[in-house]
Coordinates of C-alpha atoms and ligand atoms in Angstrom, one line a residue:
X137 CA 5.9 145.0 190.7
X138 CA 1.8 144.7 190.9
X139 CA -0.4 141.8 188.9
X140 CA -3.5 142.2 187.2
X141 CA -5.7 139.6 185.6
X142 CA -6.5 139.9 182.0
X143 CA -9.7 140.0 182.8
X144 CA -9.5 142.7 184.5
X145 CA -10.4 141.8 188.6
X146 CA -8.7 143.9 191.3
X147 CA -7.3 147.0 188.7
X148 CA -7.1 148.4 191.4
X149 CA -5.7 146.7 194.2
X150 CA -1.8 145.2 194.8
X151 CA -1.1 141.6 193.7
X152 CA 2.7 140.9 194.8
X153 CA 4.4 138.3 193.2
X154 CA 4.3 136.4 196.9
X155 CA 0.4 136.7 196.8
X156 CA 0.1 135.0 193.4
X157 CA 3.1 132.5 194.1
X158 CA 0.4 129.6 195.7
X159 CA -2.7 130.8 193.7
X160 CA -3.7 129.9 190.3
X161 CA -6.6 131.8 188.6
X162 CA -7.9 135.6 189.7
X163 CA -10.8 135.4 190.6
X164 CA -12.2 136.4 187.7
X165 CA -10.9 133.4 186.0
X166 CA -8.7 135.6 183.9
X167 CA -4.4 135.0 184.4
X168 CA -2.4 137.1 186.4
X169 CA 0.4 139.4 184.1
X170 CA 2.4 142.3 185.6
X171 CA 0.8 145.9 185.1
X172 CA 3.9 146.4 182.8
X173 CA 6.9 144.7 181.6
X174 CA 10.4 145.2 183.1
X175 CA 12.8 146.7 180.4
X176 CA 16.3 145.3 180.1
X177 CA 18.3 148.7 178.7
X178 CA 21.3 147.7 176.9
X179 CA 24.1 148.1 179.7
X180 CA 22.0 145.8 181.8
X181 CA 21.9 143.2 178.9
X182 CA 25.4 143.7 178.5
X183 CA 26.3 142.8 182.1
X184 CA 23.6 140.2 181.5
X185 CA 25.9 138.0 178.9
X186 CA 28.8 136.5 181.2
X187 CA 26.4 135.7 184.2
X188 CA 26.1 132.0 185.5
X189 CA 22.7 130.3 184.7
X190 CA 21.7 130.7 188.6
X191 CA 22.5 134.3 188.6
X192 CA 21.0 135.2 185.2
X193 CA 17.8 133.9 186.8
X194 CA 18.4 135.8 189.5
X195 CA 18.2 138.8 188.0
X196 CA 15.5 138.2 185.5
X197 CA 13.4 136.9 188.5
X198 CA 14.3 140.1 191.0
X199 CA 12.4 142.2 188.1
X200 CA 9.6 140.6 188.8
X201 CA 9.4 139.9 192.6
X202 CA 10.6 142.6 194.4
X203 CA 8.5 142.0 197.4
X204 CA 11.6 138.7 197.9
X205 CA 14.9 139.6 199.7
X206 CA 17.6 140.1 197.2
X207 CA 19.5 137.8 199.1
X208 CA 16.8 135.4 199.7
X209 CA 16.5 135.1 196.3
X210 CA 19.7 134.8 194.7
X211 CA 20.5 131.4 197.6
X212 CA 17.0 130.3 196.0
X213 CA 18.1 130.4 192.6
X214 CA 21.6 129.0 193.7
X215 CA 20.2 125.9 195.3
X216 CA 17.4 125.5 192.2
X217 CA 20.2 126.2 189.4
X218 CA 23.4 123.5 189.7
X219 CA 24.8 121.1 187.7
X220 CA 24.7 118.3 190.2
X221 CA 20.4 118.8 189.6
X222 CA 20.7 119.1 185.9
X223 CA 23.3 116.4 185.2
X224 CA 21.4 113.9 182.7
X225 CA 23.6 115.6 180.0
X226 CA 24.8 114.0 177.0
X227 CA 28.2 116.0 176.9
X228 CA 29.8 115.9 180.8
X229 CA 31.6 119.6 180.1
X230 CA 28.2 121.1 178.5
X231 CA 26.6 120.1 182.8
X232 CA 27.8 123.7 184.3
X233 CA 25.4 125.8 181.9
X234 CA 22.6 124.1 183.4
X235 CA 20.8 124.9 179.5
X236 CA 23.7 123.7 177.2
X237 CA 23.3 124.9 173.6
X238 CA 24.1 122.4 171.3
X239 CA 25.1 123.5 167.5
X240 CA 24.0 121.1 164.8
X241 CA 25.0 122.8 161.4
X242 CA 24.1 125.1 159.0
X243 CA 21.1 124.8 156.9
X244 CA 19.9 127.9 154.7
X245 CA 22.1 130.1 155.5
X246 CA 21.3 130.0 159.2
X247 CA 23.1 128.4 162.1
X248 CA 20.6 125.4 163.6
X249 CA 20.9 124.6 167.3
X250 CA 19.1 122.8 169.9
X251 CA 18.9 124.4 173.8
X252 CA 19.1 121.3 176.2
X253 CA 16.0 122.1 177.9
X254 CA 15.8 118.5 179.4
X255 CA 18.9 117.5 181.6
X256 CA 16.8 117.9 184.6
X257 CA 15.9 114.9 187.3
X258 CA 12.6 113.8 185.2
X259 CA 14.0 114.5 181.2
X260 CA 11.7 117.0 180.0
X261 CA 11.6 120.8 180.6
X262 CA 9.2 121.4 183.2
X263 CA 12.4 120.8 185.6
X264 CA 13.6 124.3 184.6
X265 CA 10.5 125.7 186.1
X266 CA 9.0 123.2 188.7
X267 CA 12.5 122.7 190.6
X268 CA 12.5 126.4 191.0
X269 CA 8.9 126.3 192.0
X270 CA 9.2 123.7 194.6
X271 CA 12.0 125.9 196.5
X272 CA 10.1 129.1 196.3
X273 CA 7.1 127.3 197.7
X274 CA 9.1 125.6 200.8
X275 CA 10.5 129.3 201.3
X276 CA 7.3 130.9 201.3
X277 CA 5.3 128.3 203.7
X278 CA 8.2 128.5 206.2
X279 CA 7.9 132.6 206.0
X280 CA 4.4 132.3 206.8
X281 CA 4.2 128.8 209.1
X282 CA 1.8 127.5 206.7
X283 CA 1.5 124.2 204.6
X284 CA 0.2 122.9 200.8
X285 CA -1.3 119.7 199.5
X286 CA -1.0 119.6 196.1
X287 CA -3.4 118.0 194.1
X288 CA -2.6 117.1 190.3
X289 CA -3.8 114.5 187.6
X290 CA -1.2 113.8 185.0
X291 CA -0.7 111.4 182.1
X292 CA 3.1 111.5 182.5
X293 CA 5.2 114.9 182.2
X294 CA 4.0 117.1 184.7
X295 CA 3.0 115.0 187.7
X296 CA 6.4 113.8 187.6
X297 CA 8.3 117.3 187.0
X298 CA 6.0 118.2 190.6
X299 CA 7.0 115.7 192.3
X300 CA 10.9 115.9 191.7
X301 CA 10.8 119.1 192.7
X302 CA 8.5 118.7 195.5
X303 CA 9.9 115.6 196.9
X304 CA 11.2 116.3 200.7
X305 CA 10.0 119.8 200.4
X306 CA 8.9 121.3 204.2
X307 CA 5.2 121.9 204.5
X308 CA 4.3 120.3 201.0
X309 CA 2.4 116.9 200.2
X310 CA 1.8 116.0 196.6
X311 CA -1.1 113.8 195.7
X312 CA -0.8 112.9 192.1
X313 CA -3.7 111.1 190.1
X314 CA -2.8 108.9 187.0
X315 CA -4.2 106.7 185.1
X316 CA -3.4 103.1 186.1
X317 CA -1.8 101.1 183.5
X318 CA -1.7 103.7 180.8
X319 CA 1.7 105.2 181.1
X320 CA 4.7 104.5 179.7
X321 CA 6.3 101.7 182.2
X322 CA 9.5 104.8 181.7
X323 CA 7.2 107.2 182.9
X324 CA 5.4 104.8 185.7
X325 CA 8.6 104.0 187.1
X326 CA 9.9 107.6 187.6
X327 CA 7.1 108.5 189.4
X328 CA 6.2 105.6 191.6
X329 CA 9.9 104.3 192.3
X330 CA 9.6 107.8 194.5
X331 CA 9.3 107.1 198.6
X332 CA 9.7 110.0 200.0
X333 CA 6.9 110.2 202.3
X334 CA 5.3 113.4 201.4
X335 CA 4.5 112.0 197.8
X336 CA 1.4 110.1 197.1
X337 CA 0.6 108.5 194.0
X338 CA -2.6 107.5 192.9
X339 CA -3.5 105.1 190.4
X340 CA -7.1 105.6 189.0
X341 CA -9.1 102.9 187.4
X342 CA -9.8 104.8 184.6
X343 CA -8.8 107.4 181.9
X344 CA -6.6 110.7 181.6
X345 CA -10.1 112.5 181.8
X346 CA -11.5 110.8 184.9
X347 CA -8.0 112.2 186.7
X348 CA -8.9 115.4 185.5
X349 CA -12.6 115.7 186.6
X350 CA -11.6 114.4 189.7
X351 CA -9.5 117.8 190.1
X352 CA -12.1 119.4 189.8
X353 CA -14.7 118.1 191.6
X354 CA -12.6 118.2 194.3
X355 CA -11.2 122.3 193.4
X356 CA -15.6 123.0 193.0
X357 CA -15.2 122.1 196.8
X358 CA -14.8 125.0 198.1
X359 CA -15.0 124.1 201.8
X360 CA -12.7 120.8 201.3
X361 CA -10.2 122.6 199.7
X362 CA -9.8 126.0 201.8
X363 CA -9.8 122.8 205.1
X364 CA -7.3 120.6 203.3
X365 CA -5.3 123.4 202.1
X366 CA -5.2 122.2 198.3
X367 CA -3.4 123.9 195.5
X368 CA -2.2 123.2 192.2
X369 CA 1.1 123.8 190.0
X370 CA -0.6 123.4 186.0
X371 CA 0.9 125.4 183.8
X372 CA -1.0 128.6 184.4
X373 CA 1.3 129.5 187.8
X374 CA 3.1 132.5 187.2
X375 CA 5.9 131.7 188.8
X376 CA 6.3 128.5 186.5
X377 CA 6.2 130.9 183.3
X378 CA 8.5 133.7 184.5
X379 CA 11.1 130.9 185.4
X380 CA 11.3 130.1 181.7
X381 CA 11.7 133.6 180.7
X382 CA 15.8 132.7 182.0
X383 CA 16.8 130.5 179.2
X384 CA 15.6 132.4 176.4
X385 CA 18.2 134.8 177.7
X386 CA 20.5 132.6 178.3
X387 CA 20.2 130.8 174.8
X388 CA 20.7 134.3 173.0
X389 CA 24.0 134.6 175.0
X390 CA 25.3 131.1 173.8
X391 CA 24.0 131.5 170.3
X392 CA 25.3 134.9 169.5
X393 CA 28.5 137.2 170.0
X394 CA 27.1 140.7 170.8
X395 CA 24.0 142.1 171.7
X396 CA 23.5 143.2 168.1
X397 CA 22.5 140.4 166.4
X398 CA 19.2 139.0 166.7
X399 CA 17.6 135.5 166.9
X400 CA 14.2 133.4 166.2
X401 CA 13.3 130.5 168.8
X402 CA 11.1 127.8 167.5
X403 CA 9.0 126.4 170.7
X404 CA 7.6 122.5 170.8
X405 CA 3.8 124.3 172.1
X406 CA 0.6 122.8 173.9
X407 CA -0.2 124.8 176.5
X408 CA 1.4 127.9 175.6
X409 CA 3.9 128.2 178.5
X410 CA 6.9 128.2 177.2
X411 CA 6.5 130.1 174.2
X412 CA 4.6 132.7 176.8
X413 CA 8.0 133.0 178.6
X414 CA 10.0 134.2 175.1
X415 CA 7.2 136.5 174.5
X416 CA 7.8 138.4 177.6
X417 CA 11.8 137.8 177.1
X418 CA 10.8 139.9 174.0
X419 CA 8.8 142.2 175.6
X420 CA 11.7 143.0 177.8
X421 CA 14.0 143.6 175.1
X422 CA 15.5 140.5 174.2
X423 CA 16.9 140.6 170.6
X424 CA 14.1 138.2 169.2
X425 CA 13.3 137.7 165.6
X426 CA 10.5 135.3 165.6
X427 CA 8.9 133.1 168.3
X428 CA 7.6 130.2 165.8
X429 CA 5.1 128.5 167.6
X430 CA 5.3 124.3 166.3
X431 CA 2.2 122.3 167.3
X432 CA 1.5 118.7 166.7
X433 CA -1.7 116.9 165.0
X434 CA -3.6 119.4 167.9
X435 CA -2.8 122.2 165.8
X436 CA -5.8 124.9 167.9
X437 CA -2.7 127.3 168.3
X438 CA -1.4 126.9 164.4
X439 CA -4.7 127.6 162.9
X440 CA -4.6 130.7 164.8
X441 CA -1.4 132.1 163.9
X442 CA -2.4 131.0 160.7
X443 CA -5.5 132.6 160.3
X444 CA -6.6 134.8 163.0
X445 CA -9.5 132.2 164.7
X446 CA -9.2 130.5 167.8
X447 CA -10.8 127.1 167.9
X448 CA -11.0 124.4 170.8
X449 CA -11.3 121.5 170.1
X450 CA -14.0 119.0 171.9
X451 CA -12.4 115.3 173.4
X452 CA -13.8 113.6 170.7
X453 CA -11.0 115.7 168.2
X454 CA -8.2 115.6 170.0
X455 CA -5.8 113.0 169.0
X456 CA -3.3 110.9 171.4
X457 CA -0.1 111.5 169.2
X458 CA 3.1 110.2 169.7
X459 CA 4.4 114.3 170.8
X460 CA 1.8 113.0 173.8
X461 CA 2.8 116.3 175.9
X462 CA 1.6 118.3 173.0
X463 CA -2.0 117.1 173.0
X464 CA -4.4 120.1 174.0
X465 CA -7.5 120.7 172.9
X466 CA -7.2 124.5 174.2
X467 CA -3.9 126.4 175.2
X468 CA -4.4 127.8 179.2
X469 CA -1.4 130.3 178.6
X470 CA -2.9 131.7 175.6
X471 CA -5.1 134.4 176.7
X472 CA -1.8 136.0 178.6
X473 CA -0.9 136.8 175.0
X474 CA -3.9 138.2 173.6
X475 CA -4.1 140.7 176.2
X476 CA -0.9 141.6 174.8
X477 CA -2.2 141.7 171.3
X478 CA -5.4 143.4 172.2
X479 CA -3.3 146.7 173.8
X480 CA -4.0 145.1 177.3
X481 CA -7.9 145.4 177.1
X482 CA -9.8 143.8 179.6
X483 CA -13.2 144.5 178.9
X484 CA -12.8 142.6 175.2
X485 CA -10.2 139.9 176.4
X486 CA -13.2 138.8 179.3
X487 CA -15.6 139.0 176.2
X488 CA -13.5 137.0 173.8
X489 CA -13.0 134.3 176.4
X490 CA -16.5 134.4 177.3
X491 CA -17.0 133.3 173.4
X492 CA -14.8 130.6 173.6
X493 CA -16.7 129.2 176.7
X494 CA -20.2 129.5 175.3
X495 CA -18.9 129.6 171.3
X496 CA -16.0 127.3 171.6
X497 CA -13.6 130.2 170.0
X498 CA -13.1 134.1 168.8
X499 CA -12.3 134.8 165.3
X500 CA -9.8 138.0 165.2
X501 CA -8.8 137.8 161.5
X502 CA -11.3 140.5 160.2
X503 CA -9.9 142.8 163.3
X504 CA -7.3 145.1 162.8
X505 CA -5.8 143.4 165.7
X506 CA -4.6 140.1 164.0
X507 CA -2.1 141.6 161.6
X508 CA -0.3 142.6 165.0
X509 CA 0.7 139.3 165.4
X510 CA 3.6 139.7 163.4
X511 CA 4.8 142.7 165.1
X512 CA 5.5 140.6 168.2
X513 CA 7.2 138.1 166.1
X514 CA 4.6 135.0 166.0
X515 CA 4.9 132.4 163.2
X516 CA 3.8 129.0 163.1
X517 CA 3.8 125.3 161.7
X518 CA 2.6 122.2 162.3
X519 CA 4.0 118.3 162.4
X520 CA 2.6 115.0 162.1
X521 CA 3.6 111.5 163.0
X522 CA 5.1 110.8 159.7
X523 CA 7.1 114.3 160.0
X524 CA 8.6 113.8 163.3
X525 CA 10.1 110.2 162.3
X526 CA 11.4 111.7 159.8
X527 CA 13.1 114.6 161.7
X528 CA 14.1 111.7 164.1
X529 CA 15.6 110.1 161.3
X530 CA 17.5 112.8 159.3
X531 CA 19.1 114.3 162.2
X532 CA 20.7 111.5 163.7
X533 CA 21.7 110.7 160.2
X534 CA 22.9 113.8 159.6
X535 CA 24.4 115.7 163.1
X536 CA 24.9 112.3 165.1
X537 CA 22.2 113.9 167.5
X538 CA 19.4 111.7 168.7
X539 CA 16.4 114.0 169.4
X540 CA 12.5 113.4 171.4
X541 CA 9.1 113.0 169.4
X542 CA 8.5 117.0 171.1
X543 CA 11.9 118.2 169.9
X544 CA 11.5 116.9 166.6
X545 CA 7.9 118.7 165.6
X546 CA 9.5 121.8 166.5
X547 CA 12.5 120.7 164.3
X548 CA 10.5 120.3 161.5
X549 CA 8.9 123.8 162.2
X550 CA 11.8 125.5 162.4
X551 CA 13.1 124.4 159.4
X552 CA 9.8 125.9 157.7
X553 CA 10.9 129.4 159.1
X554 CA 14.4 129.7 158.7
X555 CA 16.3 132.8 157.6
X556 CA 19.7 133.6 156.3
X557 CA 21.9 135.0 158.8
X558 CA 19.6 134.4 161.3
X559 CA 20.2 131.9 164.1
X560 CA 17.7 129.2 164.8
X561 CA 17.5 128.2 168.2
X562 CA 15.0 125.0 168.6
X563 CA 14.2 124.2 172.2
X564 CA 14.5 120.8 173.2
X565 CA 12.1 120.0 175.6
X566 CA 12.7 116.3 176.6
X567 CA 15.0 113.8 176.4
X568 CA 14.6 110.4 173.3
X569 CA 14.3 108.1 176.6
X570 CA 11.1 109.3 177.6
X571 CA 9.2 108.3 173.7
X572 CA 11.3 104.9 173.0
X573 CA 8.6 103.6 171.2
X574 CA 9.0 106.4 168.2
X575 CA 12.8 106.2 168.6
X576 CA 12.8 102.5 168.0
X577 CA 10.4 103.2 164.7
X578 CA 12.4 105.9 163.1
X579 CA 16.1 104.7 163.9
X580 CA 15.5 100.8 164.7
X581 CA 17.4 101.2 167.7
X582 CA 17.0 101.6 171.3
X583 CA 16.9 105.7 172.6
X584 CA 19.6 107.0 174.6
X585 CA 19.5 106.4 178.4
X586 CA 21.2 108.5 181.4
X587 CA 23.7 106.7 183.5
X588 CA 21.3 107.9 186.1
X589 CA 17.9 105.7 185.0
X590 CA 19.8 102.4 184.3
X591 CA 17.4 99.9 185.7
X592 CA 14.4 102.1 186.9
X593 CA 11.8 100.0 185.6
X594 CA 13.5 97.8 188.3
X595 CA 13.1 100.1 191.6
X596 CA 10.1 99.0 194.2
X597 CA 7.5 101.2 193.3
X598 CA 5.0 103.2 196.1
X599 CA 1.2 103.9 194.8
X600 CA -2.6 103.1 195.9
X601 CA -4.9 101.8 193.2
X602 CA -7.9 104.2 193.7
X603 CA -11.7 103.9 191.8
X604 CA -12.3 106.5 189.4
X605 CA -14.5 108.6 192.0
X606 CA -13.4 112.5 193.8
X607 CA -15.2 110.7 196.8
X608 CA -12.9 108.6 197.2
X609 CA -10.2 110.8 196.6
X610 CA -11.3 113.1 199.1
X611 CA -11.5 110.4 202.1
X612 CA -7.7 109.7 200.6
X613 CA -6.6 113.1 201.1
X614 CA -8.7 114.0 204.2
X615 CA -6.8 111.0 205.8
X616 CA -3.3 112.0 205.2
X617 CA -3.4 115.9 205.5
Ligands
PLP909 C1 4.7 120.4 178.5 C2 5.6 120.0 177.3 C3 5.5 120.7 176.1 C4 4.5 121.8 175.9 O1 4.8 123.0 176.6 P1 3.7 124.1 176.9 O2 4.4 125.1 177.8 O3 2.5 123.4 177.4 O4 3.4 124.8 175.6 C5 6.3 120.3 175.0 N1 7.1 119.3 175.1 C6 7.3 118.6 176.3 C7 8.2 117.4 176.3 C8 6.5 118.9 177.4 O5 6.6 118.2 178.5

């Protein structure tokens, strides 16, 4: 297997999957994308159905990475995938299929479920991905005697999904900015109750954007960063969205009886990762219908699947919504896919991206190349606060089931796409715990809460209060690394 970068860098050279594993963009600033997509023929799919979570991933991830030992590989994705790490489930039988797909009824003549995306150590489904990722890393800096300092800002999510999977990890620091005092105390506590003593979080004085430009000033430093040995794990790492191609085939399995039958997925988006991962499944051969793409109030990736034109949004229109994970003002994943949609074209891809850095977007919709978009299966919708209480609201009433502010805007997308005969499988990418705020609104009680985070708010918590300045930041790391 060989990677390429949409943009078209090093066509002609090898990129193994181990040589993209601790990088993030080509140099070209394009994404890395295999030269082709690994085909699933039927037999294989077959096989595929009656697999255990650990070694379905197994053998969607050995397409992909030949240059790993088989059997290196398969004890990697045995340690990453057990029910001991995903055990914040709701139903204690459901723990063993890691991604439990839970049936809530029938509505339109197609059956609705959920796939339980978030029963990993920090609720939300960057687990699936990030644990896997933290392993793989440890694996790969052992192979090659080497170390990482990982360097992230994070407004909750993310900087906590890295640091449960890269807690006591071999060879692997994590400094993680935040802004101090603006998380949720939840998503505080999660992170900072950590003391294992390759973690280190840091509390800026100042905003979500300060964290960020921090990053990178401090990634623009070339020299800094090839002495301190810094990486990062965003969202655009490979390796993060080829671990979520797994559950896509995994939730087919549950929701259907034979490989006939096909399936849409509707996918809570911001960045464009997930959904990314069940457009490859697709590509591969999965049996998908439609990959209905559910944004928030930030709707850049609706109005494109809408319309054909590609917006981003400046800070000033972004809104902080109550789906807070959601809240991009441009998707990093997205240009993967419109390689795909352009026929895997380089040349325009670098020129359409160009636009969006000089022109703020591309419009496709007078191209030929927009009405594609259906033949790979994208549809969209959008959800707003007032939609998500109400999809809070009318599906605990209904089901019994109590589902997150994320969950439910793709809830209310789905049902916007629904087809007879059809299953709908909603991903449910974090747990009601993590957004008690909205909970409390739309069903005036208090959201569920795992056994497992009884009293966190309660656990000493580890962090250094740092000034808003990559100075600063830099003497921090420089000290510790
Ligand atoms: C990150 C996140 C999303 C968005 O996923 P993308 O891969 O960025 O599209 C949705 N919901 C939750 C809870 C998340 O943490």
């Amino acid at each position: 297997m060989n990677y390429i970068s949409t943009r078209g860098a090093g066509l002609s050279e090898r990129h193994t999957f181990s040589d993209i594993l601790l990088g993030g963009l080509a140099r070209d600033g394009g994404l890395y994308l295999p030269t082709q997509y690994p085909r699933v023929p039927a037999e294989e799919l077959a096989r595929w159905r009656t697999l255990s979570y650990a070694d379905l991933a197994f053998e969607v991830l050995s397409k992909f990475s030949d240059d790993i030992p088989a059997d290196d590989l398969r004890s990697l994705t045995r340690k990453t995938y057990t029910a001991d790490v995903y055990s914040n489930v709701r139903d204690e039988e459901a723990a063993a299929q890691i991604t439990p797909l839970k049936t809530l009824g029938v509505e339109n003549g197609a059956a609705l479920s959920l796939l339980e995306l978030s029963n990993g150590p920090t609720l939300a489904f960057k687990d699936m991905a990030m644990q896997l990722l933290g392993n793989l890393f440890e694996y790969a800096l052992r192979k090659h005697g080497e170390t990482l300092n990982i360097l992230g800002a994070t407004s909750g999510d993310t900087g906590s999904a890295a640091e449960y999977a890269m807690r006591g990890k071999a060879g692997v620091r994590v400094f993680m900015l935040s802004p101090h005092g603006k998380m949720s105390a939840f998503q505080t506590a999660q992170m900072f109750s950590l003391q294992d003593p390759n973690i280190f979080n840091l509390a800026v004085e100042g905003n979500f954007d300060n964290c960020q430009d921090i990053v990178k000033a401090v990634s623009n430093d070339h020299a800094f960063k090839a002495a301190h040995k810094i990486g990062t794990v965003n969202s655009i790492n490979w390796a993060r969205v080829v671990a979520q191609v797994v559950y896509y085939f995994k939730g087919y399995f549950a929701a259907t009886k034979s490989n006939d039958e096909r399936v849409s997925f509707t996918v809570p988006s911001g960045n464009f990762g997930n959904v990314c991962a069940g457009h490859i499944a697709r590509m591969m051969g999965l049996p998908v219908e439609k990959l209905v793409v559910a944004t928030n109030e930030n709707d850049v990736l609706d109005e494109f699947f809408r319309t054909g034109v590609y917006r981003v949004r400046g800070a000033d229109e972004t809104y902080h919504t109550t789906s807070p994970s959601m809240d991009i003002s441009k998707a990093s994943n997205f240009e993967r896919f419109v390689f795909d949609l352009l026929g895997r074209d380089p040349a325009r891809v670098l020129q359409l991206f160009r636009d969006v850095e000089e022109k703020g977007g591309f419009d496709l919709a007078a191209s030929g190349d927009f009405a594609r978009v259906k033949e790979f299966g994208f549809v969209s919708g959008r959800s707003s606060h007032a939609d998500r209480v109400d999809a809070i609201r009318d599906v605990f009433e209904r089901y019994g089931t109590m589902i997150d502010t994320h969950t439910a805007d793709g809830l209310k997308v789905a049902r916007e796409h629904l087809q007879p005969g059809v299953p709908m499988i909603v991903l449910e990418t974090a747990q009601p715990i993590k957004f008690g705020e909205t909970i409390r609104e739309a069903l005036l009680r208090e959201p569920e809460r795992p056994p497992a985070f009884v009293g966190l708010e309660k656990l000493p918590q580890r962090f250094d209060i740092v000034p808003a300045d990559a100075n600063v930041v830099k003497a921090y790391i420089a000290e510790r690394t």
